[in-house]
Tab-separated table of C-alpha atoms in Angstrom:
chain	number	residue	atom	x	y	z
A	6	UNK	CA	100.976	26.692	66.684
A	7	UNK	CA	101.352	23.441	64.903
A	8	UNK	CA	98.572	21.773	66.938
A	9	UNK	CA	96.153	24.766	66.382
A	10	UNK	CA	96.736	24.408	62.553
A	11	UNK	CA	95.985	20.578	62.745
A	12	UNK	CA	92.862	21.532	64.440
A	13	UNK	CA	91.807	24.046	61.647
A	14	UNK	CA	92.455	21.717	58.898
A	15	UNK	CA	90.306	19.042	60.756
A	16	UNK	CA	87.692	21.351	61.181
A	17	UNK	CA	87.677	22.275	57.418
A	18	UNK	CA	87.971	18.866	56.252
A	19	UNK	CA	84.441	18.089	58.833
A	20	UNK	CA	82.742	21.070	57.376
A	21	UNK	CA	83.559	19.778	53.663
A	22	UNK	CA	82.465	16.335	54.530
A	23	UNK	CA	78.942	17.856	56.155
A	24	UNK	CA	78.264	19.746	53.378
A	25	UNK	CA	78.337	16.603	51.186
A	26	UNK	CA	75.839	14.635	53.427
A	27	UNK	CA	73.523	17.690	53.486
A	28	UNK	CA	73.801	17.850	49.535
A	29	UNK	CA	75.676	21.140	49.766
A	30	UNK	CA	78.259	20.473	46.618
A	31	UNK	CA	77.276	23.788	44.789
A	32	UNK	CA	78.280	26.140	47.266
A	33	UNK	CA	74.844	27.578	47.697
A	34	UNK	CA	74.759	27.117	51.419
A	35	UNK	CA	78.231	28.599	51.626
A	36	UNK	CA	77.095	31.883	54.058
A	37	UNK	CA	76.287	29.109	56.557
A	38	UNK	CA	79.519	27.069	56.357
A	39	UNK	CA	82.392	29.474	57.778
A	40	UNK	CA	85.055	27.754	59.808
A	41	UNK	CA	85.430	30.171	62.141
A	42	UNK	CA	82.039	29.957	63.505
A	43	UNK	CA	80.186	27.080	61.873
A	44	UNK	CA	76.775	28.675	63.319
A	45	UNK	CA	74.883	27.474	60.449
A	46	UNK	CA	75.119	23.774	61.099
A	47	UNK	CA	72.459	21.835	63.443
A	48	UNK	CA	75.074	19.796	64.831
A	49	UNK	CA	78.678	20.674	66.509
A	50	UNK	CA	81.481	20.174	64.498
A	51	UNK	CA	85.128	19.014	65.794
A	52	UNK	CA	87.010	21.718	67.130
A	53	UNK	CA	84.256	23.958	67.523
A	54	UNK	CA	84.940	25.869	71.252
A	55	UNK	CA	81.082	27.421	70.722
A	56	UNK	CA	79.234	23.970	70.884
A	57	UNK	CA	82.058	21.882	73.241
A	58	UNK	CA	81.516	18.699	73.642
A	59	UNK	CA	83.325	17.995	76.468
A	60	UNK	CA	86.807	18.204	74.886
A	61	UNK	CA	88.932	20.796	76.304
A	62	UNK	CA	91.192	22.684	73.987
A	63	UNK	CA	94.337	20.904	74.896
A	64	UNK	CA	92.756	17.326	73.281
A	65	UNK	CA	95.054	15.752	70.795
A	66	UNK	CA	93.929	14.955	67.459
A	67	UNK	CA	94.240	11.433	67.864
A	68	UNK	CA	91.730	11.442	70.534
A	69	UNK	CA	89.248	13.977	68.570
A	70	UNK	CA	89.607	11.433	65.709
A	71	UNK	CA	88.755	8.420	68.033
A	72	UNK	CA	86.154	9.993	69.650
A	73	UNK	CA	84.404	11.173	66.146
A	74	UNK	CA	84.534	7.652	65.380
A	75	UNK	CA	83.359	5.914	68.157
A	76	UNK	CA	79.946	8.563	67.357
A	77	UNK	CA	79.974	7.074	63.834
A	78	UNK	CA	80.191	3.665	64.824
A	79	UNK	CA	77.334	4.199	67.475
A	80	UNK	CA	75.433	6.132	64.759
A	81	UNK	CA	75.487	3.394	61.984
A	82	UNK	CA	74.997	0.553	64.387
A	83	UNK	CA	71.670	2.114	66.169
A	84	UNK	CA	70.935	2.365	62.365
A	85	UNK	CA	71.492	-1.614	61.307
A	86	UNK	CA	69.714	-2.430	64.626
A	87	UNK	CA	66.547	-0.839	63.813
A	88	UNK	CA	66.760	-2.235	60.440
A	89	UNK	CA	67.140	-5.800	61.396
A	90	UNK	CA	64.517	-5.622	64.319
A	91	UNK	CA	62.547	-4.502	60.749
A	92	UNK	CA	63.524	-7.625	58.959
A	93	UNK	CA	62.893	-9.637	61.471
A	94	UNK	CA	59.235	-8.523	61.984
A	95	UNK	CA	58.782	-8.577	58.024
A	96	UNK	CA	60.002	-12.268	58.128
A	97	UNK	CA	58.100	-13.394	61.275
A	98	UNK	CA	54.779	-12.066	59.304
A	99	UNK	CA	56.055	-13.893	56.359
A	100	UNK	CA	56.017	-17.011	58.333
A	101	UNK	CA	53.357	-17.051	60.847
A	102	UNK	CA	50.836	-14.771	59.114
A	103	UNK	CA	47.686	-16.585	57.613
A	104	UNK	CA	48.194	-15.101	54.082
A	105	UNK	CA	51.993	-15.739	54.222
A	106	UNK	CA	54.114	-15.936	50.959
A	107	UNK	CA	55.307	-19.172	51.814
A	108	UNK	CA	52.305	-20.133	52.549
A	109	UNK	CA	50.949	-18.842	48.842
A	110	UNK	CA	54.054	-20.215	47.456
A	111	UNK	CA	53.572	-23.890	49.040
A	112	UNK	CA	49.370	-23.416	47.493
A	113	UNK	CA	51.117	-22.598	44.277
A	114	UNK	CA	53.007	-25.474	44.208
A	115	UNK	CA	50.257	-27.400	45.156
A	116	UNK	CA	48.002	-26.153	42.317
A	117	UNK	CA	50.725	-26.945	40.035
A	118	UNK	CA	51.134	-30.486	40.728
A	119	UNK	CA	47.164	-31.088	40.941
A	120	UNK	CA	46.972	-29.273	37.134
A	121	UNK	CA	49.754	-31.625	36.367
A	122	UNK	CA	47.993	-34.748	37.415
A	123	UNK	CA	44.148	-33.973	38.203
A	124	UNK	CA	43.202	-37.525	39.229
A	125	UNK	CA	41.673	-38.504	42.389
A	126	UNK	CA	41.485	-42.044	43.884
A	127	UNK	CA	38.465	-44.397	42.293
A	128	UNK	CA	35.582	-43.857	44.685
A	129	UNK	CA	33.691	-46.562	46.350
A	130	UNK	CA	30.540	-47.518	44.040
A	131	UNK	CA	27.231	-48.769	45.156
A	132	UNK	CA	25.830	-51.791	43.012
A	133	UNK	CA	23.095	-49.391	41.706
A	134	UNK	CA	25.978	-46.963	40.611
A	135	UNK	CA	28.079	-49.844	38.978
A	136	UNK	CA	25.377	-51.170	37.264
A	137	UNK	CA	24.277	-47.455	35.813
A	138	UNK	CA	27.880	-46.380	35.063
A	139	UNK	CA	28.103	-49.834	33.283
A	140	UNK	CA	25.216	-49.638	31.313
A	141	UNK	CA	26.353	-45.934	30.405
A	142	UNK	CA	29.615	-46.987	29.251
A	143	UNK	CA	28.080	-49.415	26.932
A	144	UNK	CA	26.231	-46.986	25.307
A	145	UNK	CA	29.217	-44.791	24.793
A	146	UNK	CA	31.159	-47.871	23.047
A	147	UNK	CA	27.926	-47.568	20.056
A	148	UNK	CA	29.227	-46.127	17.115
A	149	UNK	CA	26.898	-44.994	14.741
A	150	UNK	CA	25.951	-47.396	11.529
A	151	UNK	CA	23.785	-45.689	9.000
A	152	UNK	CA	23.130	-48.978	7.431
A	153	UNK	CA	21.419	-50.337	10.857
A	154	UNK	CA	17.624	-49.898	10.638
A	155	UNK	CA	17.737	-48.782	14.328
A	156	UNK	CA	19.920	-45.884	13.642
A	157	UNK	CA	17.928	-45.004	10.737
A	158	UNK	CA	14.787	-44.798	12.570
A	159	UNK	CA	16.577	-42.712	15.482
A	160	UNK	CA	17.546	-40.070	12.880
A	161	UNK	CA	14.006	-40.195	11.239
A	162	UNK	CA	12.700	-39.748	14.995
A	163	UNK	CA	14.963	-36.686	15.565
A	164	UNK	CA	13.447	-34.726	12.279
A	165	UNK	CA	10.070	-35.539	13.305
A	166	UNK	CA	10.911	-34.055	16.761
A	167	UNK	CA	12.900	-31.099	15.327
A	168	UNK	CA	10.413	-30.499	12.314
A	169	UNK	CA	6.833	-31.664	13.146
A	170	UNK	CA	5.116	-30.194	10.687
A	171	UNK	CA	7.224	-30.898	7.742
A	172	UNK	CA	7.492	-33.794	5.698
A	173	UNK	CA	10.233	-36.461	6.186
A	174	UNK	CA	13.237	-35.970	3.756
A	175	UNK	CA	15.506	-39.265	2.579
A	176	UNK	CA	18.227	-40.251	4.809
A	177	UNK	CA	20.390	-38.180	2.273
A	178	UNK	CA	19.306	-34.707	1.460
A	179	UNK	CA	20.257	-31.554	1.664
A	180	UNK	CA	17.043	-30.527	3.743
A	181	UNK	CA	19.417	-31.983	6.686
A	182	UNK	CA	21.576	-29.012	6.682
A	183	UNK	CA	18.548	-27.167	8.098
A	184	UNK	CA	19.193	-28.993	11.073
A	185	UNK	CA	22.999	-28.470	11.703
A	186	UNK	CA	24.496	-31.151	9.273
A	187	UNK	CA	27.208	-30.143	7.605
A	188	UNK	CA	26.433	-32.024	4.519
A	189	UNK	CA	23.353	-34.294	2.955
A	190	UNK	CA	24.269	-37.128	5.157
A	191	UNK	CA	24.241	-36.988	8.714
A	192	UNK	CA	25.852	-40.229	8.904
A	193	UNK	CA	29.066	-38.649	8.160
A	194	UNK	CA	28.917	-36.280	11.089
A	195	UNK	CA	28.947	-38.638	13.730
A	196	UNK	CA	32.589	-39.637	13.990
A	197	UNK	CA	33.557	-39.946	17.392
A	198	UNK	CA	30.474	-39.176	18.832
A	199	UNK	CA	28.896	-42.435	18.418
A	200	UNK	CA	24.981	-43.065	18.669
A	201	UNK	CA	24.693	-42.147	21.936
A	202	UNK	CA	25.087	-38.622	20.624
A	203	UNK	CA	21.858	-39.284	18.505
A	204	UNK	CA	19.991	-40.502	21.432
A	205	UNK	CA	21.152	-37.601	23.328
A	206	UNK	CA	20.023	-35.324	21.017
A	207	UNK	CA	16.602	-37.105	21.117
A	208	UNK	CA	16.082	-37.066	24.850
A	209	UNK	CA	16.881	-33.177	24.590
A	210	UNK	CA	13.696	-32.782	22.387
A	211	UNK	CA	11.538	-34.997	24.047
A	212	UNK	CA	12.697	-33.996	27.779
A	213	UNK	CA	12.570	-29.835	27.152
A	214	UNK	CA	11.085	-29.410	23.889
A	215	UNK	CA	11.132	-25.716	24.375
A	216	UNK	CA	14.641	-25.221	24.808
A	217	UNK	CA	15.408	-27.600	21.906
A	218	UNK	CA	13.288	-25.816	19.469
A	219	UNK	CA	14.671	-22.501	20.759
A	220	UNK	CA	18.492	-23.515	20.335
A	221	UNK	CA	17.625	-25.192	17.090
A	222	UNK	CA	15.937	-22.021	15.561
A	223	UNK	CA	18.173	-19.766	17.228
A	224	UNK	CA	15.804	-17.877	18.937
A	225	UNK	CA	17.478	-16.365	21.856
A	226	UNK	CA	19.241	-12.955	22.094
A	227	UNK	CA	21.403	-11.479	19.169
A	228	UNK	CA	22.568	-14.255	16.659
A	229	UNK	CA	25.722	-13.968	14.439
A	230	UNK	CA	25.720	-14.061	10.858
A	231	UNK	CA	27.501	-17.267	10.921
A	232	UNK	CA	26.171	-19.349	13.452
A	233	UNK	CA	27.162	-22.912	14.967
A	234	UNK	CA	25.411	-25.809	13.351
A	235	UNK	CA	23.104	-27.308	16.171
A	236	UNK	CA	23.469	-31.101	14.946
A	237	UNK	CA	27.138	-30.666	14.776
A	238	UNK	CA	27.277	-28.996	18.097
A	239	UNK	CA	25.093	-31.732	19.665
A	240	UNK	CA	27.638	-34.531	18.629
A	241	UNK	CA	30.522	-32.422	19.946
A	242	UNK	CA	28.759	-31.921	23.526
A	243	UNK	CA	28.546	-35.711	23.886
A	244	UNK	CA	31.848	-36.199	23.163
A	245	UNK	CA	32.862	-33.306	25.520
A	246	UNK	CA	30.688	-34.949	28.520
A	247	UNK	CA	32.477	-38.228	27.888
A	248	UNK	CA	36.103	-36.801	28.381
A	249	UNK	CA	35.235	-34.634	31.197
A	250	UNK	CA	33.413	-37.013	33.128
A	251	UNK	CA	36.388	-39.315	32.823
A	252	UNK	CA	33.715	-42.341	31.484
A	253	UNK	CA	35.760	-44.432	28.883
A	254	UNK	CA	37.962	-45.411	31.743
A	255	UNK	CA	37.174	-48.153	34.330
A	256	UNK	CA	36.128	-45.884	37.172
A	257	UNK	CA	36.334	-41.823	36.572
A	258	UNK	CA	39.089	-40.574	38.818
A	259	UNK	CA	38.669	-36.675	37.727
A	260	UNK	CA	37.105	-34.599	40.019
A	261	UNK	CA	33.961	-33.818	37.650
A	262	UNK	CA	33.410	-37.452	37.220
A	263	UNK	CA	33.675	-38.484	40.816
A	264	UNK	CA	30.504	-35.768	41.147
A	265	UNK	CA	28.806	-37.297	38.513
A	266	UNK	CA	28.608	-40.854	39.807
A	267	UNK	CA	27.114	-39.309	42.862
A	268	UNK	CA	24.253	-37.873	40.564
A	269	UNK	CA	24.166	-41.111	38.521
A	270	UNK	CA	23.337	-42.599	41.864
A	271	UNK	CA	20.234	-40.357	42.050
A	272	UNK	CA	19.347	-40.235	38.420
A	273	UNK	CA	19.710	-43.020	35.791
A	274	UNK	CA	19.337	-40.640	32.755
A	275	UNK	CA	21.803	-38.104	34.760
A	276	UNK	CA	24.282	-38.242	31.736
A	277	UNK	CA	21.422	-37.347	29.649
A	278	UNK	CA	19.940	-34.721	31.584
A	279	UNK	CA	23.365	-33.114	31.906
A	280	UNK	CA	23.821	-33.180	28.353
A	281	UNK	CA	20.502	-30.576	27.947
A	282	UNK	CA	22.164	-28.812	30.566
A	283	UNK	CA	25.524	-28.195	28.717
A	284	UNK	CA	23.942	-27.728	25.352
A	285	UNK	CA	22.084	-24.691	27.043
A	286	UNK	CA	24.885	-23.492	28.571
A	287	UNK	CA	26.762	-23.563	25.461
A	288	UNK	CA	24.535	-21.334	23.503
A	289	UNK	CA	24.255	-18.980	26.619
A	290	UNK	CA	28.321	-18.811	26.500
A	291	UNK	CA	28.071	-18.089	22.704
A	292	UNK	CA	25.422	-15.331	23.463
A	293	UNK	CA	27.737	-13.950	25.857
A	294	UNK	CA	30.974	-13.975	23.915
A	295	UNK	CA	28.835	-12.920	20.720
A	296	UNK	CA	30.822	-15.524	19.021
A	297	UNK	CA	31.067	-16.453	15.585
A	298	UNK	CA	31.266	-19.852	13.785
A	299	UNK	CA	35.334	-19.657	14.380
A	300	UNK	CA	34.994	-19.208	17.925
A	301	UNK	CA	33.196	-22.629	18.255
A	302	UNK	CA	35.985	-24.097	19.907
A	303	UNK	CA	36.861	-21.544	22.277
A	304	UNK	CA	32.976	-21.394	23.277
A	305	UNK	CA	32.877	-25.254	23.680
A	306	UNK	CA	36.247	-25.030	26.147
A	307	UNK	CA	34.521	-22.324	28.287
A	308	UNK	CA	31.765	-24.337	28.472
A	309	UNK	CA	33.057	-27.631	29.728
A	310	UNK	CA	35.154	-25.320	32.355
A	311	UNK	CA	31.900	-23.511	33.637
A	312	UNK	CA	30.035	-27.205	33.870
A	313	UNK	CA	33.315	-28.325	35.735
A	314	UNK	CA	32.702	-25.588	38.368
A	315	UNK	CA	29.089	-25.950	39.187
A	316	UNK	CA	29.953	-30.161	39.210
A	317	UNK	CA	32.246	-28.904	42.112
A	318	UNK	CA	29.853	-27.105	44.138
A	319	UNK	CA	28.824	-28.560	47.446
A	320	UNK	CA	25.132	-28.316	47.344
A	321	UNK	CA	24.798	-30.176	44.203
A	322	UNK	CA	23.415	-33.821	44.572
A	323	UNK	CA	21.291	-33.854	41.203
A	324	UNK	CA	21.643	-32.381	37.548
A	325	UNK	CA	18.433	-30.314	38.852
A	326	UNK	CA	20.735	-28.677	41.505
A	327	UNK	CA	23.397	-27.077	38.970
A	328	UNK	CA	22.721	-23.440	38.520
A	329	UNK	CA	22.592	-23.748	34.613
A	330	UNK	CA	19.823	-25.926	34.993
A	331	UNK	CA	17.183	-23.134	35.372
A	332	UNK	CA	18.413	-21.723	31.763
A	333	UNK	CA	16.287	-24.970	30.495
A	334	UNK	CA	12.765	-24.812	29.384
A	335	UNK	CA	9.931	-27.650	29.011
């Protein structure tokens, strides 16, 4: 009798545990969980004579418990082995896959390092490249001097190219503002741009007169009410190029600077031609962003980014190969 009562208690305990595992904690499936027959469950329970697993009626409760624990251990062992196999496959895909996480992390780390120090080894230059680089760097060192006749003449030439049908004003006149100088005296706007920025504007007007005029008079696209000042923008572009191409150092070590040296070997006026491309590119960025005066610095940064990307293209061997060169009009 005692043995029979123990078995019934075990059966009842097992039944309740199964109910919990099946989510039956509110008694909704109680009609299928009678402890006498237990016919409502899909798996046999302990002590069920109708679903005998080979245990005799005289089996001891301790043996039944051991057998149940063995089955549960086997069940969890199978589950864990499947999980381990899945994890092993996942890790193998990570390590060996072409687009692996480790590879992406390494690439990300490498990109961070390049971002911290975007410098390359100085290239070996031909005698022609060295000469042209030296001449360009000498041009960059010349500041604008409003007292020098040569610089005054250059400023007057720029006016004639910009407004061929208008009378030349004095070197200090409100009329200079119409070209995009900030005040009546253009000499106060050069600052870090130097004399080369005036040379760049003159080159642009002479080499690509149609583009020069269209940008000066803001003839392309839908313009803002408060436009960027043309002449001052030109000075900023000269300064931007000198920085981007790393021309203040002995030999450029930035990627853009090294690519520029290749262009300089093919074209002595590569800097001036690149200036014209950059100016046209800036205006295109301005229109695309629907920018206004306060957005100028942002547009300037976008222009630099696009120019660096185009210089990095493998099929660029001269300024004419740059995609943005096609925007220029003669």
